[in-house]
DNA sequence: CTGACTGCAAATAGTTTGCATGACG
DNA sequence: CGTCATGCAAACTATTTGCAGTCAG
């Protein structure tokens, strides 16, 4: 575990944000979960400890944490679903810009060996995988540096 | 381009679906675009040629095309945004049983090389990735075989 | 103290559903 | 001709915004 509660709180203070019980609870929920959580899921978990908390607070806290780079937001960009014609037998993956949501496809992922190994070690019969890289495209990097 | 209009129409018929002018227009819009398109974007393009078409029709057609595997839907899973605490240099990934939802974590994914290559080719500054394998765990496989 | 934070409610955006009419095959 | 498809309107869900009261620093 690299980002501890303390470190995150420190980062928040550095960013000029205040530490509130709500934020503490939200941060803890995220830290202690090893899965990706949607805002609604976070809300649900946080409520057990902090019943009155509003979903709005979750959204606002997540926005700050993402802005500070403390959490990783999947599926960057407001809306999510988009479609592309599929070329048979050409399963592909995405490289997504977390700022402008540009998507670049790539096909060769070379996961066969890893898949075989995992399959052997875990006795799973693996049927597929999801692979996405997230980062900043050149334009957004330049924008950030300029600003 | 591998999936032509004709092939897609054939696949639709095979699936028991009808070919309508609306569907034709939608399919054409997707085929002729090389980017990922959101339903709204598709709607907008399709309207030029077919003004009266409803957004609802886009959604329904997309659902069918995705079901038949003719188009690729990004961001698998209904809703999009999800968050995970970010651990610098400590990736971890999941192997998920599609039946009982057991999750097994693994850390060594060996994507460094791929990441470097992608980064070089695309000028992205890659900050993270999401890798998930889906399959059947041993128990569920045995269950399936027994049943 | 004071500005930032919270929670409510309402607004907005994206998506799905019910239903009567229309068209493919 | 029957069945599936369409388009409208309304329902739903997810997310954002405005505002008055509250609290961290």
mmCIF file of C-alpha atoms (C1' of nucleotides) in Angstrom:
data_model
loop_
_atom_site.group_PDB
_atom_site.id
_atom_site.type_symbol
_atom_site.label_atom_id
_atom_site.label_comp_id
_atom_site.label_asym_id
_atom_site.label_seq_id
_atom_site.Cartn_x
_atom_site.Cartn_y
_atom_site.Cartn_z
ATOM 1 C CA UNK A 1 0.000 0.000 0.000
ATOM 2 C CA UNK A 2 1.608 3.196 -1.110
ATOM 3 C CA UNK A 3 -1.032 5.849 -0.731
ATOM 4 C CA UNK A 4 -1.986 5.808 2.903
ATOM 5 C CA UNK A 5 -4.747 7.824 4.440
ATOM 6 C CA UNK A 6 -2.169 10.216 5.877
ATOM 7 C CA UNK A 7 -0.507 10.807 2.576
ATOM 8 C CA UNK A 8 -3.752 11.513 0.887
ATOM 9 C CA UNK A 9 -4.768 13.935 3.579
ATOM 10 C CA UNK A 10 -1.462 15.640 3.216
ATOM 11 C CA UNK A 11 -1.970 15.952 -0.508
ATOM 12 C CA UNK A 12 -5.410 17.412 0.042
ATOM 13 C CA UNK A 13 -4.063 20.033 2.423
ATOM 14 C CA UNK A 14 -1.301 20.834 -0.006
ATOM 15 C CA UNK A 15 -3.950 21.413 -2.611
ATOM 16 C CA UNK A 16 -5.772 23.830 -0.332
ATOM 17 C CA UNK A 17 -8.587 21.466 0.490
ATOM 18 C CA UNK A 18 -9.941 20.745 3.924
ATOM 19 C CA UNK A 19 -10.109 17.439 5.675
ATOM 20 C CA UNK A 20 -13.631 16.630 6.750
ATOM 21 C CA UNK A 21 -15.035 13.485 8.325
ATOM 22 C CA UNK A 22 -16.896 12.805 5.096
ATOM 23 C CA UNK A 23 -13.753 12.984 3.031
ATOM 24 C CA UNK A 24 -11.920 10.765 5.494
ATOM 25 C CA UNK A 25 -14.608 8.156 5.229
ATOM 26 C CA UNK A 26 -14.656 8.291 1.453
ATOM 27 C CA UNK A 27 -10.885 8.002 1.226
ATOM 28 C CA UNK A 28 -10.916 5.055 3.558
ATOM 29 C CA UNK A 29 -13.562 3.299 1.571
ATOM 30 C CA UNK A 30 -11.518 3.658 -1.580
ATOM 31 C CA UNK A 31 -8.255 2.676 0.065
ATOM 32 C CA UNK A 32 -9.688 -0.439 1.583
ATOM 33 C CA UNK A 33 -11.363 -1.662 -1.512
ATOM 34 C CA UNK A 34 -9.306 -3.512 -4.035
ATOM 35 C CA UNK A 35 -11.857 -3.159 -6.766
ATOM 36 C CA UNK A 36 -12.913 -0.280 -8.876
ATOM 37 C CA UNK A 37 -15.886 1.393 -7.285
ATOM 38 C CA UNK A 38 -18.543 3.512 -8.878
ATOM 39 C CA UNK A 39 -19.676 6.660 -7.102
ATOM 40 C CA UNK A 40 -22.869 4.873 -6.113
ATOM 41 C CA UNK A 41 -20.949 1.932 -4.680
ATOM 42 C CA UNK A 42 -18.718 4.237 -2.717
ATOM 43 C CA UNK A 43 -21.758 6.033 -1.433
ATOM 44 C CA UNK A 44 -23.299 2.807 -0.278
ATOM 45 C CA UNK A 45 -20.185 1.722 1.591
ATOM 46 C CA UNK A 46 -19.585 5.080 3.123
ATOM 47 C CA UNK A 47 -23.129 5.287 4.389
ATOM 48 C CA UNK A 48 -22.625 2.379 6.757
ATOM 49 C CA UNK A 49 -20.184 4.454 8.705
ATOM 50 C CA UNK A 50 -21.560 7.865 7.928
ATOM 51 C CA UNK A 51 -25.304 7.553 7.276
ATOM 52 C CA UNK A 52 -26.153 11.135 6.460
ATOM 53 C CA UNK A 53 -23.593 11.562 3.717
ATOM 54 C CA UNK A 54 -24.895 12.696 0.363
ATOM 55 C CA UNK A 55 -24.037 11.242 -3.001
ATOM 56 C CA UNK A 56 -23.138 14.742 -4.092
ATOM 57 C CA UNK A 57 -20.321 14.796 -1.597
ATOM 58 C CA UNK A 58 -18.963 11.596 -3.080
ATOM 59 C CA UNK A 59 -18.941 13.133 -6.526
ATOM 60 C CA UNK A 60 -17.237 16.278 -5.339
ATOM 61 C CA UNK A 61 -14.627 14.413 -3.351
ATOM 62 C CA UNK A 62 -13.887 12.056 -6.209
ATOM 63 C CA UNK A 63 -13.413 14.990 -8.507
ATOM 64 C CA UNK A 64 -10.824 16.479 -6.183
ATOM 65 C CA UNK A 65 -9.009 13.194 -5.627
ATOM 66 C CA UNK A 66 -8.860 12.571 -9.343
ATOM 67 C CA UNK A 67 -7.655 16.097 -9.973
ATOM 68 C CA UNK A 68 -4.831 15.557 -7.495
ATOM 69 C CA UNK A 69 -4.013 12.286 -9.184
ATOM 70 C CA UNK A 70 -4.685 10.287 -6.056
ATOM 71 C CA UNK A 71 -7.253 8.049 -7.572
ATOM 72 C CA UNK A 72 -7.461 6.636 -11.005
ATOM 73 C CA UNK A 73 -10.598 7.341 -12.938
ATOM 74 C CA UNK A 74 -11.476 4.728 -15.464
ATOM 75 C CA UNK A 75 -13.287 5.565 -18.619
ATOM 76 C CA UNK A 76 -12.279 9.147 -18.750
ATOM 77 C CA UNK A 77 -14.611 11.678 -20.257
ATOM 78 C CA UNK A 78 -18.140 12.435 -19.306
ATOM 79 C CA UNK A 79 -20.026 9.881 -21.244
ATOM 80 C CA UNK A 80 -18.959 6.389 -21.859
ATOM 81 C CA UNK A 81 -20.443 4.290 -24.543
ATOM 82 C CA UNK A 82 -19.081 4.511 -27.977
ATOM 83 C CA UNK A 83 -19.053 2.068 -30.799
ATOM 84 C CA UNK A 84 -16.813 1.035 -33.599
ATOM 85 C CA UNK A 85 -17.294 -1.428 -36.365
ATOM 86 C CA UNK A 86 -15.696 -4.675 -35.397
ATOM 87 C CA UNK A 87 -13.303 -6.566 -37.563
ATOM 88 C CA UNK A 88 -13.650 -10.276 -37.065
ATOM 89 C CA UNK A 89 -10.964 -11.998 -35.060
ATOM 90 C CA UNK A 90 -9.375 -8.703 -34.362
ATOM 91 C CA UNK A 91 -9.900 -8.160 -30.735
ATOM 92 C CA UNK A 92 -8.528 -4.866 -29.674
ATOM 93 C CA UNK A 93 -7.727 -2.600 -26.799
ATOM 94 C CA UNK A 94 -7.774 1.037 -25.959
ATOM 95 C CA UNK A 95 -5.429 3.775 -25.031
ATOM 96 C CA UNK A 96 -7.489 6.588 -23.581
ATOM 97 C CA UNK A 97 -6.495 10.158 -22.885
ATOM 98 C CA UNK A 98 -7.723 10.979 -19.426
ATOM 99 C CA UNK A 99 -8.066 14.624 -20.327
ATOM 100 C CA UNK A 100 -9.663 14.892 -23.751
ATOM 101 C CA UNK A 101 -10.920 11.299 -23.974
ATOM 102 C CA UNK A 102 -9.224 10.619 -27.279
ATOM 103 C CA UNK A 103 -9.138 6.895 -27.871
ATOM 104 C CA UNK A 104 -6.450 5.054 -29.742
ATOM 105 C CA UNK A 105 -6.948 1.417 -30.571
ATOM 106 C CA UNK A 106 -4.265 -1.177 -30.631
ATOM 107 C CA UNK A 107 -4.482 -4.840 -31.312
ATOM 108 C CA UNK A 108 -1.318 -6.658 -30.406
ATOM 109 C CA UNK A 109 -1.309 -7.180 -26.695
ATOM 110 C CA UNK A 110 0.729 -10.302 -26.373
ATOM 111 C CA UNK A 111 -1.081 -11.607 -23.347
ATOM 112 C CA UNK A 112 -1.160 -15.204 -24.480
ATOM 113 C CA UNK A 113 1.688 -16.288 -22.302
ATOM 114 C CA UNK A 114 0.390 -14.518 -19.242
ATOM 115 C CA UNK A 115 -3.005 -16.008 -19.903
ATOM 116 C CA UNK A 116 -1.583 -19.502 -20.112
ATOM 117 C CA UNK A 117 0.369 -19.068 -16.929
ATOM 118 C CA UNK A 118 -2.571 -17.663 -15.005
ATOM 119 C CA UNK A 119 -4.770 -20.380 -16.289
ATOM 120 C CA UNK A 120 -2.324 -23.001 -15.074
ATOM 121 C CA UNK A 121 -1.801 -21.417 -11.681
ATOM 122 C CA UNK A 122 -5.424 -20.737 -10.920
ATOM 123 C CA UNK A 123 -7.257 -23.504 -12.774
ATOM 124 C CA UNK A 124 -9.392 -20.910 -14.462
ATOM 125 C CA UNK A 125 -10.584 -21.435 -17.970
ATOM 126 C CA UNK A 126 -9.926 -17.978 -19.297
ATOM 127 C CA UNK A 127 -12.290 -16.780 -21.969
ATOM 128 C CA UNK A 128 -11.310 -13.195 -22.522
ATOM 129 C CA UNK A 129 -9.723 -10.072 -21.203
ATOM 130 C CA UNK A 130 -10.139 -6.343 -20.984
ATOM 131 C CA UNK A 131 -7.079 -4.189 -21.382
ATOM 132 C CA UNK A 132 -7.042 -0.424 -21.344
ATOM 133 C CA UNK A 133 -4.235 2.029 -20.900
ATOM 134 C CA UNK A 134 -4.878 5.489 -19.563
ATOM 135 C CA UNK A 135 -2.673 8.478 -20.001
ATOM 136 C CA UNK A 136 -2.289 11.911 -21.475
ATOM 137 C CA UNK A 137 -2.068 12.449 -25.192
ATOM 138 C CA UNK A 138 0.524 14.801 -26.578
ATOM 139 C CA UNK A 139 -1.869 17.701 -27.049
ATOM 140 C CA UNK A 140 -3.138 17.542 -23.510
ATOM 141 C CA UNK A 141 0.385 17.236 -22.158
ATOM 142 C CA UNK A 142 1.404 20.353 -24.041
ATOM 143 C CA UNK A 143 -1.726 22.124 -22.877
ATOM 144 C CA UNK A 144 -0.944 21.236 -19.273
ATOM 145 C CA UNK A 145 2.651 22.374 -19.552
ATOM 146 C CA UNK A 146 1.647 25.622 -21.153
ATOM 147 C CA UNK A 147 -1.038 26.400 -18.583
ATOM 148 C CA UNK B 1 -12.680 -3.178 -44.171
ATOM 149 C CA UNK B 2 -13.959 -6.647 -43.498
ATOM 150 C CA UNK B 3 -17.546 -6.137 -42.445
ATOM 151 C CA UNK B 4 -19.312 -4.727 -45.448
ATOM 152 C CA UNK B 5 -22.842 -3.457 -45.467
ATOM 153 C CA UNK B 6 -23.963 -6.651 -47.195
ATOM 154 C CA UNK B 7 -22.373 -8.898 -44.653
ATOM 155 C CA UNK B 8 -23.911 -7.027 -41.807
ATOM 156 C CA UNK B 9 -27.314 -7.160 -43.401
ATOM 157 C CA UNK B 10 -26.875 -10.856 -43.888
ATOM 158 C CA UNK B 11 -25.981 -11.280 -40.249
ATOM 159 C CA UNK B 12 -29.041 -9.304 -39.244
ATOM 160 C CA UNK B 13 -31.310 -11.497 -41.325
ATOM 161 C CA UNK B 14 -29.651 -14.573 -39.935
ATOM 162 C CA UNK B 15 -30.457 -13.285 -36.497
ATOM 163 C CA UNK B 16 -34.097 -12.852 -37.424
ATOM 164 C CA UNK B 17 -33.937 -9.093 -37.666
ATOM 165 C CA UNK B 18 -35.313 -7.010 -40.467
ATOM 166 C CA UNK B 19 -33.489 -4.611 -42.704
ATOM 167 C CA UNK B 20 -35.008 -1.174 -42.614
ATOM 168 C CA UNK B 21 -33.837 2.056 -44.201
ATOM 169 C CA UNK B 22 -33.038 3.355 -40.728
ATOM 170 C CA UNK B 23 -30.837 0.409 -39.944
ATOM 171 C CA UNK B 24 -29.105 0.695 -43.264
ATOM 172 C CA UNK B 25 -28.306 4.303 -42.619
ATOM 173 C CA UNK B 26 -27.036 3.583 -39.142
ATOM 174 C CA UNK B 27 -24.850 0.742 -40.317
ATOM 175 C CA UNK B 28 -23.416 2.895 -43.037
ATOM 176 C CA UNK B 29 -22.615 5.663 -40.641
ATOM 177 C CA UNK B 30 -20.699 3.284 -38.416
ATOM 178 C CA UNK B 31 -18.921 1.546 -41.253
ATOM 179 C CA UNK B 32 -17.767 4.768 -42.786
ATOM 180 C CA UNK B 33 -16.471 6.259 -39.621
ATOM 181 C CA UNK B 34 -13.095 5.189 -38.399
ATOM 182 C CA UNK B 35 -13.576 6.613 -34.954
ATOM 183 C CA UNK B 36 -15.588 5.456 -32.039
ATOM 184 C CA UNK B 37 -18.977 7.098 -32.144
ATOM 185 C CA UNK B 38 -21.382 7.681 -29.331
ATOM 186 C CA UNK B 39 -25.075 7.054 -29.899
ATOM 187 C CA UNK B 40 -25.636 10.799 -30.046
ATOM 188 C CA UNK B 41 -22.910 11.238 -32.640
ATOM 189 C CA UNK B 42 -24.341 8.471 -34.743
ATOM 190 C CA UNK B 43 -27.756 10.050 -34.453
ATOM 191 C CA UNK B 44 -26.435 13.356 -35.640
ATOM 192 C CA UNK B 45 -24.724 11.857 -38.686
ATOM 193 C CA UNK B 46 -27.630 9.667 -39.581
ATOM 194 C CA UNK B 47 -30.050 12.560 -39.446
ATOM 195 C CA UNK B 48 -28.420 14.282 -42.384
ATOM 196 C CA UNK B 49 -29.539 11.476 -44.588
ATOM 197 C CA UNK B 50 -32.603 10.428 -42.677
ATOM 198 C CA UNK B 51 -33.978 13.468 -40.823
ATOM 199 C CA UNK B 52 -36.900 11.884 -39.021
ATOM 200 C CA UNK B 53 -34.924 9.141 -37.333
ATOM 201 C CA UNK B 54 -35.196 8.914 -33.579
ATOM 202 C CA UNK B 55 -32.377 8.515 -31.140
ATOM 203 C CA UNK B 56 -34.244 5.565 -29.734
ATOM 204 C CA UNK B 57 -33.810 3.730 -32.992
ATOM 205 C CA UNK B 58 -30.086 4.280 -32.788
ATOM 206 C CA UNK B 59 -29.976 2.759 -29.344
ATOM 207 C CA UNK B 60 -32.021 -0.232 -30.367
ATOM 208 C CA UNK B 61 -30.016 -0.859 -33.499
ATOM 209 C CA UNK B 62 -26.743 -0.548 -31.633
ATOM 210 C CA UNK B 63 -27.949 -3.053 -29.098
ATOM 211 C CA UNK B 64 -28.678 -5.576 -31.819
ATOM 212 C CA UNK B 65 -25.411 -4.981 -33.637
ATOM 213 C CA UNK B 66 -23.489 -5.398 -30.421
ATOM 214 C CA UNK B 67 -25.418 -8.536 -29.571
ATOM 215 C CA UNK B 68 -24.508 -10.007 -32.941
ATOM 216 C CA UNK B 69 -20.915 -9.044 -32.339
ATOM 217 C CA UNK B 70 -20.834 -6.775 -35.362
ATOM 218 C CA UNK B 71 -19.789 -3.706 -33.495
ATOM 219 C CA UNK B 72 -17.547 -3.301 -30.537
ATOM 220 C CA UNK B 73 -18.835 -1.541 -27.491
ATOM 221 C CA UNK B 74 -16.243 0.295 -25.499
ATOM 222 C CA UNK B 75 -16.121 0.191 -21.766
ATOM 223 C CA UNK B 76 -17.675 -3.147 -21.206
ATOM 224 C CA UNK B 77 -20.300 -3.106 -18.525
ATOM 225 C CA UNK B 78 -23.263 -0.836 -18.342
ATOM 226 C CA UNK B 79 -22.067 2.141 -16.423
ATOM 227 C CA UNK B 80 -18.792 3.808 -16.850
ATOM 228 C CA UNK B 81 -17.030 5.670 -14.164
ATOM 229 C CA UNK B 82 -15.325 3.726 -11.503
ATOM 230 C CA UNK B 83 -12.445 4.597 -9.276
ATOM 231 C CA UNK B 84 -9.590 2.845 -7.643
ATOM 232 C CA UNK B 85 -6.938 4.119 -5.320
ATOM 233 C CA UNK B 86 -3.837 4.730 -7.277
ATOM 234 C CA UNK B 87 -0.690 2.972 -6.215
ATOM 235 C CA UNK B 88 2.315 4.299 -7.938
ATOM 236 C CA UNK B 89 4.260 1.478 -9.528
ATOM 237 C CA UNK B 90 2.049 -1.098 -7.915
ATOM 238 C CA UNK B 91 -0.359 -2.338 -10.510
ATOM 239 C CA UNK B 92 -2.676 -5.067 -9.750
ATOM 240 C CA UNK B 93 -5.148 -6.911 -11.817
ATOM 241 C CA UNK B 94 -8.048 -9.245 -11.617
ATOM 242 C CA UNK B 95 -9.043 -12.613 -12.790
ATOM 243 C CA UNK B 96 -12.795 -12.817 -12.466
ATOM 244 C CA UNK B 97 -15.027 -15.843 -12.641
ATOM 245 C CA UNK B 98 -17.900 -14.956 -14.892
ATOM 246 C CA UNK B 99 -20.161 -17.369 -13.066
ATOM 247 C CA UNK B 100 -19.571 -17.000 -9.330
ATOM 248 C CA UNK B 101 -17.739 -13.652 -9.485
ATOM 249 C CA UNK B 102 -14.753 -14.911 -7.530
ATOM 250 C CA UNK B 103 -11.906 -12.479 -7.963
ATOM 251 C CA UNK B 104 -8.270 -13.449 -7.921
ATOM 252 C CA UNK B 105 -5.656 -10.735 -7.842
ATOM 253 C CA UNK B 106 -2.357 -10.892 -9.578
ATOM 254 C CA UNK B 107 0.352 -8.320 -9.814
ATOM 255 C CA UNK B 108 2.906 -9.324 -12.386
ATOM 256 C CA UNK B 109 1.495 -8.428 -15.721
ATOM 257 C CA UNK B 110 4.592 -7.673 -17.671
ATOM 258 C CA UNK B 111 3.057 -4.892 -19.664
ATOM 259 C CA UNK B 112 5.994 -2.594 -19.263
ATOM 260 C CA UNK B 113 7.347 -3.305 -22.669
ATOM 261 C CA UNK B 114 3.989 -2.916 -24.364
ATOM 262 C CA UNK B 115 3.461 0.280 -22.434
ATOM 263 C CA UNK B 116 6.805 1.675 -23.532
ATOM 264 C CA UNK B 117 6.135 0.791 -27.117
ATOM 265 C CA UNK B 118 2.656 2.308 -27.112
ATOM 266 C CA UNK B 119 3.952 5.379 -25.421
ATOM 267 C CA UNK B 120 6.587 5.800 -28.083
ATOM 268 C CA UNK B 121 4.253 5.173 -30.971
ATOM 269 C CA UNK B 122 1.447 7.385 -29.781
ATOM 270 C CA UNK B 123 3.229 10.104 -27.802
ATOM 271 C CA UNK B 124 0.982 9.380 -24.886
ATOM 272 C CA UNK B 125 2.267 9.722 -21.380
ATOM 273 C CA UNK B 126 0.764 6.564 -20.002
ATOM 274 C CA UNK B 127 -0.191 6.732 -16.368
ATOM 275 C CA UNK B 128 -1.871 3.431 -15.789
ATOM 276 C CA UNK B 129 -3.736 0.539 -17.182
ATOM 277 C CA UNK B 130 -6.636 -1.712 -16.488
ATOM 278 C CA UNK B 131 -6.221 -5.391 -17.122
ATOM 279 C CA UNK B 132 -8.828 -7.968 -16.330
ATOM 280 C CA UNK B 133 -9.187 -11.541 -17.367
ATOM 281 C CA UNK B 134 -12.546 -13.196 -17.396
ATOM 282 C CA UNK B 135 -13.168 -16.905 -17.285
ATOM 283 C CA UNK B 136 -14.567 -19.777 -15.318
ATOM 284 C CA UNK B 137 -13.020 -20.935 -12.069
ATOM 285 C CA UNK B 138 -12.501 -24.625 -11.454
ATOM 286 C CA UNK B 139 -15.581 -25.021 -9.269
ATOM 287 C CA UNK B 140 -17.860 -23.428 -11.798
ATOM 288 C CA UNK B 141 -16.339 -25.454 -14.597
ATOM 289 C CA UNK B 142 -17.005 -28.662 -12.671
ATOM 290 C CA UNK B 143 -20.499 -27.467 -11.852
ATOM 291 C CA UNK B 144 -21.168 -26.802 -15.518
ATOM 292 C CA UNK B 145 -19.826 -30.168 -16.586
ATOM 293 C CA UNK B 146 -21.858 -31.963 -13.972
ATOM 294 C CA UNK B 147 -25.067 -30.127 -14.812
ATOM 295 C "C1'" DC C 1 -14.026 34.370 11.946
ATOM 296 C "C1'" DT C 2 -14.186 33.183 7.004
ATOM 297 C "C1'" DG C 3 -14.003 30.639 3.168
ATOM 298 C "C1'" DA C 4 -14.549 26.084 1.933
ATOM 299 C "C1'" DC C 5 -17.727 22.030 2.550
ATOM 300 C "C1'" DT C 6 -22.155 19.726 3.074
ATOM 301 C "C1'" DG C 7 -26.751 18.260 1.995
ATOM 302 C "C1'" DC C 8 -30.966 19.191 -0.041
ATOM 303 C "C1'" DA C 9 -33.593 19.929 -4.082
ATOM 304 C "C1'" DA C 10 -33.891 20.942 -8.656
ATOM 305 C "C1'" DA C 11 -31.800 20.908 -13.199
ATOM 306 C "C1'" DT C 12 -29.479 18.468 -16.848
ATOM 307 C "C1'" DA C 13 -27.927 14.593 -19.654
ATOM 308 C "C1'" DG C 14 -28.012 9.901 -21.137
ATOM 309 C "C1'" DT C 15 -30.661 5.788 -21.637
ATOM 310 C "C1'" DT C 16 -34.733 2.693 -21.386
ATOM 311 C "C1'" DT C 17 -39.606 1.481 -21.665
ATOM 312 C "C1'" DG C 18 -44.720 1.479 -23.136
ATOM 313 C "C1'" DC C 19 -47.556 1.935 -26.744
ATOM 314 C "C1'" DA C 20 -49.911 2.884 -31.138
ATOM 315 C "C1'" DT C 21 -48.771 3.072 -35.878
ATOM 316 C "C1'" DG C 22 -46.199 1.538 -39.893
ATOM 317 C "C1'" DA C 23 -43.392 -1.480 -42.903
ATOM 318 C "C1'" DC C 24 -40.363 -5.726 -44.017
ATOM 319 C "C1'" DG C 25 -40.539 -10.217 -45.709
ATOM 320 C "C1'" DC D 1 -50.792 -10.493 -43.284
ATOM 321 C "C1'" DG D 2 -48.165 -11.249 -39.031
ATOM 322 C "C1'" DT D 3 -44.399 -9.786 -36.719
ATOM 323 C "C1'" DC D 4 -41.002 -6.951 -35.882
ATOM 324 C "C1'" DA D 5 -39.459 -1.909 -36.102
ATOM 325 C "C1'" DT D 6 -40.275 2.947 -35.507
ATOM 326 C "C1'" DG D 7 -41.130 7.250 -33.156
ATOM 327 C "C1'" DC D 8 -43.181 9.671 -29.627
ATOM 328 C "C1'" DA D 9 -43.561 10.646 -24.818
ATOM 329 C "C1'" DA D 10 -42.659 9.473 -20.394
ATOM 330 C "C1'" DA D 11 -39.921 7.027 -16.982
ATOM 331 C "C1'" DC D 12 -35.434 6.146 -15.116
ATOM 332 C "C1'" DT D 13 -30.657 6.648 -13.901
ATOM 333 C "C1'" DA D 14 -26.438 9.170 -13.475
ATOM 334 C "C1'" DT D 15 -24.422 13.519 -12.816
ATOM 335 C "C1'" DT D 16 -24.212 18.616 -12.051
ATOM 336 C "C1'" DT D 17 -25.621 23.010 -10.139
ATOM 337 C "C1'" DG D 18 -27.714 26.610 -6.835
ATOM 338 C "C1'" DC D 19 -28.217 27.742 -2.349
ATOM 339 C "C1'" DA D 20 -28.416 28.255 2.735
ATOM 340 C "C1'" DG D 21 -26.588 26.489 6.711
ATOM 341 C "C1'" DT D 22 -22.255 24.393 8.951
ATOM 342 C "C1'" DC D 23 -17.555 23.499 10.080
ATOM 343 C "C1'" DA D 24 -12.344 23.125 9.547
ATOM 344 C "C1'" DG D 25 -8.436 25.776 10.088
#
